[in-house]
Amino acid sequence: MNEQLGIGIDLGATNIKGVLINTEGHVLEQETCVTQEQREGSGWQAAVADLVKKLKKKSTYPVTAIGLSAPGIPNETNTGIAFMPGRLQGLENLIWSALLEEKAVSVLNDANAALLAEACFGAGKGIQNFIMLTLGTGVGGSIMINGALYQGFGQMAGHFGHITVDANDKNQGITGMVGSLEDAIGDATVSKRSHGKYSSTKALAKAYKAGDTFATYLWLDAVRKLAVGLSSLCNTLSPEMIVLGGGMAKAETALMNP
């Protein structure tokens, strides 16, 4: 009996990651390439197609499913990304099944894909109601209710990075909200928040661990805003669990202890 295999693609602004995977969640093969977003569409689209072909060639069985995660808001049928302004030109309304020459390609927001992975194979396995936040360049989020992914009206549910944690902040995020959680802790704003002293969350966390006074202020301010945001989400959704992923989560005790 042939084993059922699938291909998973994670499309990011920096890298494209692909895996050949079985139904138990075991990764059989991996491929990674640079996104080359600056090539305005054709470059990164061709890179995804080539990556899928490479994984298929490495498979000893036919691939029966392809899933793709990407930033942005998917369309109602989860066949493409309907809305992603300012990044990955050519992503919006791209017909993935046509590009990859497949009958069907399931497309999810990247944070939703991360939550489903945790629900099937990771920290959320067996948990019926939980939320996930991905703490990276920005802040993504996703919601599991009664064992099912909740995407909400217009597929917009779970964008926790755009909740307000500082109503007095004058800066507006991409949704127009002031003082967003994404602006408070996202990797993209570290240089701005530190007046150019630190270029990344990793560098800021390292300085905090070393006892730098300015870094300590910045780090603990961001962590406090994250904690307030998480507490507010608990009051709103009453989840059994919160799962944190992304680069900031790698700070481990520097994040969890405060």
Coordinates of N, CA and C in Angstrom, one line a residue, residues 8-106:
G8 N 4.5 20.6 2.1 CA 4.2 21.9 2.8 C 5.1 23.0 2.5
I9 N 4.6 24.1 2.1 CA 5.5 25.3 1.7 C 5.2 26.4 2.7
D10 N 6.2 27.0 3.2 CA 6.1 28.2 4.0 C 6.8 29.4 3.2
L11 N 6.0 30.3 2.7 CA 6.4 31.4 1.9 C 6.6 32.7 2.8
G12 N 7.9 33.1 3.0 CA 8.2 34.3 3.8 C 8.9 35.3 2.9
A13 N 9.0 36.5 3.5 CA 9.7 37.6 2.7 C 11.2 37.3 2.5
T14 N 11.8 36.5 3.4 CA 13.2 36.2 3.4 C 13.5 34.9 2.8
N15 N 12.8 33.8 3.2 CA 13.1 32.5 2.8 C 11.8 31.8 2.4
I16 N 11.9 30.8 1.5 CA 10.9 29.8 1.2 C 11.3 28.5 1.7
K17 N 10.5 27.9 2.6 CA 10.9 26.6 3.2 C 9.9 25.5 2.7
G18 N 10.3 24.4 2.4 CA 9.5 23.3 1.9 C 9.8 22.0 2.6
V19 N 8.8 21.1 2.8 CA 9.0 19.8 3.4 C 8.2 18.8 2.7
L20 N 8.7 17.6 2.6 CA 7.9 16.4 2.2 C 7.6 15.7 3.5
I21 N 6.3 15.4 3.7 CA 5.9 15.0 5.1 C 4.8 13.9 4.9
N22 N 4.8 13.0 5.9 CA 3.8 11.9 5.9 C 2.6 12.3 6.9
T23 N 1.6 11.4 6.9 CA 0.4 11.7 7.7 C 0.7 11.7 9.2
E24 N 1.8 11.1 9.6 CA 2.2 11.2 11.1 C 3.0 12.4 11.4
G25 N 3.3 13.3 10.5 CA 4.0 14.5 10.7 C 5.5 14.4 10.7
H26 N 6.0 13.2 10.2 CA 7.4 13.0 10.0 C 7.9 13.7 8.8
V27 N 8.9 14.6 8.9 CA 9.5 15.3 7.8 C 10.5 14.4 7.1
L28 N 10.3 14.0 5.9 CA 11.1 13.1 5.1 C 12.2 13.8 4.3
E29 N 11.9 15.0 3.8 CA 12.8 15.8 3.0 C 12.6 17.2 3.3
Q30 N 13.6 18.1 3.2 CA 13.5 19.5 3.3 C 14.2 20.2 2.2
E31 N 13.7 21.4 1.9 CA 14.3 22.3 0.9 C 14.1 23.7 1.3
T32 N 15.1 24.5 1.1 CA 15.0 26.0 1.5 C 15.7 26.8 0.4
C33 N 15.1 27.9 0.1 CA 15.7 28.8 -0.9 C 15.4 30.3 -0.5
V34 N 16.2 31.2 -1.1 CA 15.9 32.6 -0.8 C 14.7 33.1 -1.6
T35 N 13.9 33.9 -1.0 CA 12.6 34.4 -1.6 C 12.9 35.2 -2.8
Q36 N 13.9 36.1 -2.7 CA 14.2 37.1 -3.8 C 12.9 37.9 -4.1
E37 N 12.4 38.5 -3.0 CA 11.2 39.3 -3.2 C 11.4 40.5 -4.1
Q38 N 12.6 41.0 -4.1 CA 12.9 42.2 -5.0 C 12.8 41.9 -6.5
R39 N 12.6 40.7 -6.9 CA 12.5 40.4 -8.3 C 11.0 40.5 -8.7
E40 N 10.2 41.0 -7.9 CA 8.8 41.5 -8.2 C 8.0 40.3 -8.9
G41 N 7.8 39.3 -8.1 CA 6.8 38.3 -8.6 C 7.4 37.1 -9.2
S42 N 7.9 37.3 -10.4 CA 8.3 36.1 -11.2 C 9.4 35.3 -10.5
G43 N 10.4 36.0 -9.8 CA 11.5 35.4 -9.2 C 11.0 34.4 -8.1
W44 N 10.2 34.9 -7.1 CA 9.9 34.1 -6.0 C 8.8 33.1 -6.4
Q45 N 7.9 33.4 -7.3 CA 6.9 32.4 -7.8 C 7.6 31.2 -8.4
A46 N 8.6 31.5 -9.3 CA 9.4 30.4 -9.9 C 10.1 29.6 -8.9
A47 N 10.6 30.3 -7.9 CA 11.4 29.6 -6.8 C 10.5 28.6 -6.1
V48 N 9.2 29.0 -5.8 CA 8.3 28.0 -5.1 C 8.0 26.8 -6.0
A49 N 7.8 27.1 -7.3 CA 7.5 26.0 -8.2 C 8.7 25.0 -8.3
D50 N 9.9 25.6 -8.4 CA 11.1 24.7 -8.5 C 11.3 23.9 -7.2
L51 N 11.0 24.5 -6.1 CA 11.1 23.8 -4.8 C 10.2 22.6 -4.7
V52 N 8.9 22.8 -5.2 CA 8.0 21.8 -5.2 C 8.4 20.6 -6.1
K53 N 9.0 20.9 -7.2 CA 9.5 19.9 -8.2 C 10.6 19.1 -7.5
K54 N 11.5 19.8 -6.8 CA 12.6 19.1 -6.2 C 12.1 18.1 -5.1
L55 N 11.1 18.5 -4.3 CA 10.6 17.7 -3.3 C 9.9 16.5 -3.9
K56 N 9.1 16.7 -5.0 CA 8.5 15.6 -5.7 C 9.5 14.6 -6.2
K57 N 10.6 15.0 -6.7 CA 11.6 14.1 -7.3 C 12.2 13.3 -6.1
K58 N 12.2 13.8 -4.9 CA 12.8 13.1 -3.8 C 11.8 12.1 -3.2
S59 N 10.6 12.1 -3.6 CA 9.5 11.2 -3.0 C 9.5 9.9 -3.8
T60 N 9.4 8.8 -3.0 CA 9.3 7.5 -3.6 C 7.8 7.1 -3.8
Y61 N 6.9 8.0 -3.3 CA 5.4 7.8 -3.5 C 4.8 9.0 -4.1
P62 N 3.7 8.9 -4.8 CA 3.0 10.1 -5.3 C 2.6 11.1 -4.1
V63 N 2.7 12.4 -4.4 CA 2.3 13.4 -3.5 C 0.8 13.6 -3.6
T64 N 0.1 13.5 -2.5 CA -1.4 13.5 -2.6 C -2.0 14.9 -2.2
A65 N -1.2 15.7 -1.6 CA -1.7 17.0 -1.1 C -0.6 18.0 -1.0
I66 N -0.9 19.3 -1.3 CA 0.0 20.4 -1.2 C -0.6 21.5 -0.4
G67 N 0.1 22.0 0.7 CA -0.4 23.1 1.4 C 0.6 24.2 1.5
L68 N 0.1 25.4 1.4 CA 1.1 26.6 1.4 C 0.6 27.6 2.5
S69 N 1.6 28.0 3.3 CA 1.3 29.1 4.2 C 2.0 30.4 3.8
A70 N 1.3 31.5 3.9 CA 1.9 32.8 3.4 C 1.3 33.9 4.3
P71 N 1.9 35.1 4.3 CA 1.4 36.2 5.0 C 0.1 36.7 4.3
G72 N -0.8 37.3 5.0 CA -1.9 37.9 4.4 C -3.2 37.2 4.7
I73 N -4.3 37.7 4.1 CA -5.7 37.2 4.4 C -6.1 36.3 3.2
P74 N -6.4 35.0 3.5 CA -6.8 34.1 2.4 C -8.2 34.4 1.9
N75 N -8.5 33.9 0.7 CA -9.8 34.1 0.1 C -10.8 33.1 0.8
E76 N -12.0 33.1 0.5 CA -13.0 32.3 1.2 C -12.9 30.8 1.0
T77 N -12.3 30.5 -0.1 CA -12.1 29.0 -0.4 C -10.7 28.5 0.0
N78 N -9.8 29.4 0.5 CA -8.5 29.0 0.9 C -7.7 28.4 -0.3
T79 N -7.9 29.1 -1.4 CA -7.1 28.7 -2.6 C -6.0 29.7 -3.0
G80 N -6.0 30.8 -2.3 CA -5.1 31.9 -2.5 C -5.1 33.0 -1.5
I81 N -4.2 33.9 -1.5 CA -4.2 35.1 -0.6 C -4.9 36.2 -1.3
A82 N -6.0 36.7 -0.7 CA -6.7 37.8 -1.3 C -6.2 39.2 -0.9
F83 N -5.5 39.3 0.2 CA -5.1 40.7 0.6 C -3.8 40.6 1.4
M84 N -2.8 41.2 0.8 CA -1.5 41.4 1.5 C -0.8 42.6 0.9
P85 N -1.1 43.8 1.4 CA -0.5 45.0 0.8 C 1.0 45.2 1.2
G86 N 1.7 45.6 0.2 CA 3.1 46.1 0.5 C 4.2 45.0 0.5
R87 N 3.8 43.7 0.4 CA 4.8 42.7 0.4 C 4.5 41.6 -0.6
L88 N 5.6 41.0 -1.1 CA 5.5 39.9 -2.1 C 4.6 40.2 -3.2
Q89 N 5.0 41.1 -4.1 CA 4.2 41.6 -5.2 C 3.9 40.4 -6.1
G90 N 2.6 40.3 -6.4 CA 2.1 39.1 -7.2 C 1.4 38.1 -6.4
L91 N 1.5 38.2 -5.1 CA 0.9 37.2 -4.2 C -0.6 37.3 -4.2
E92 N -1.1 38.5 -4.1 CA -2.6 38.7 -4.1 C -3.3 38.1 -5.3
N93 N -4.3 37.2 -5.0 CA -5.1 36.6 -6.0 C -4.4 35.7 -7.0
L94 N -3.2 35.3 -6.6 CA -2.4 34.3 -7.4 C -3.1 32.9 -7.3
I95 N -3.3 32.3 -8.4 CA -4.0 31.0 -8.5 C -2.9 29.9 -8.3
W96 N -2.7 29.4 -7.1 CA -1.6 28.5 -6.8 C -1.7 27.2 -7.5
S97 N -2.9 26.7 -7.7 CA -3.1 25.4 -8.4 C -2.6 25.5 -9.8
A98 N -2.8 26.6 -10.5 CA -2.3 26.8 -11.8 C -0.8 27.0 -11.9
L99 N -0.2 27.7 -10.9 CA 1.2 27.9 -10.9 C 2.0 26.6 -10.7
L100 N 1.4 25.7 -9.8 CA 2.1 24.5 -9.4 C 1.6 23.3 -10.2
E101 N 0.6 23.6 -11.1 CA 0.1 22.5 -12.0 C -0.5 21.4 -11.2
E102 N -1.3 21.8 -10.2 CA -2.0 20.8 -9.3 C -3.5 21.0 -9.4
K103 N -4.3 19.9 -9.0 CA -5.7 20.1 -9.0 C -6.1 21.0 -7.9
A104 N -5.4 21.0 -6.8 CA -5.8 21.8 -5.6 C -4.6 22.1 -4.8
V105 N -4.5 23.3 -4.3 CA -3.5 23.7 -3.3 C -4.2 24.5 -2.2
S106 N -4.1 24.0 -1.0 CA -4.7 24.7 0.2 C -3.8 25.8 0.7

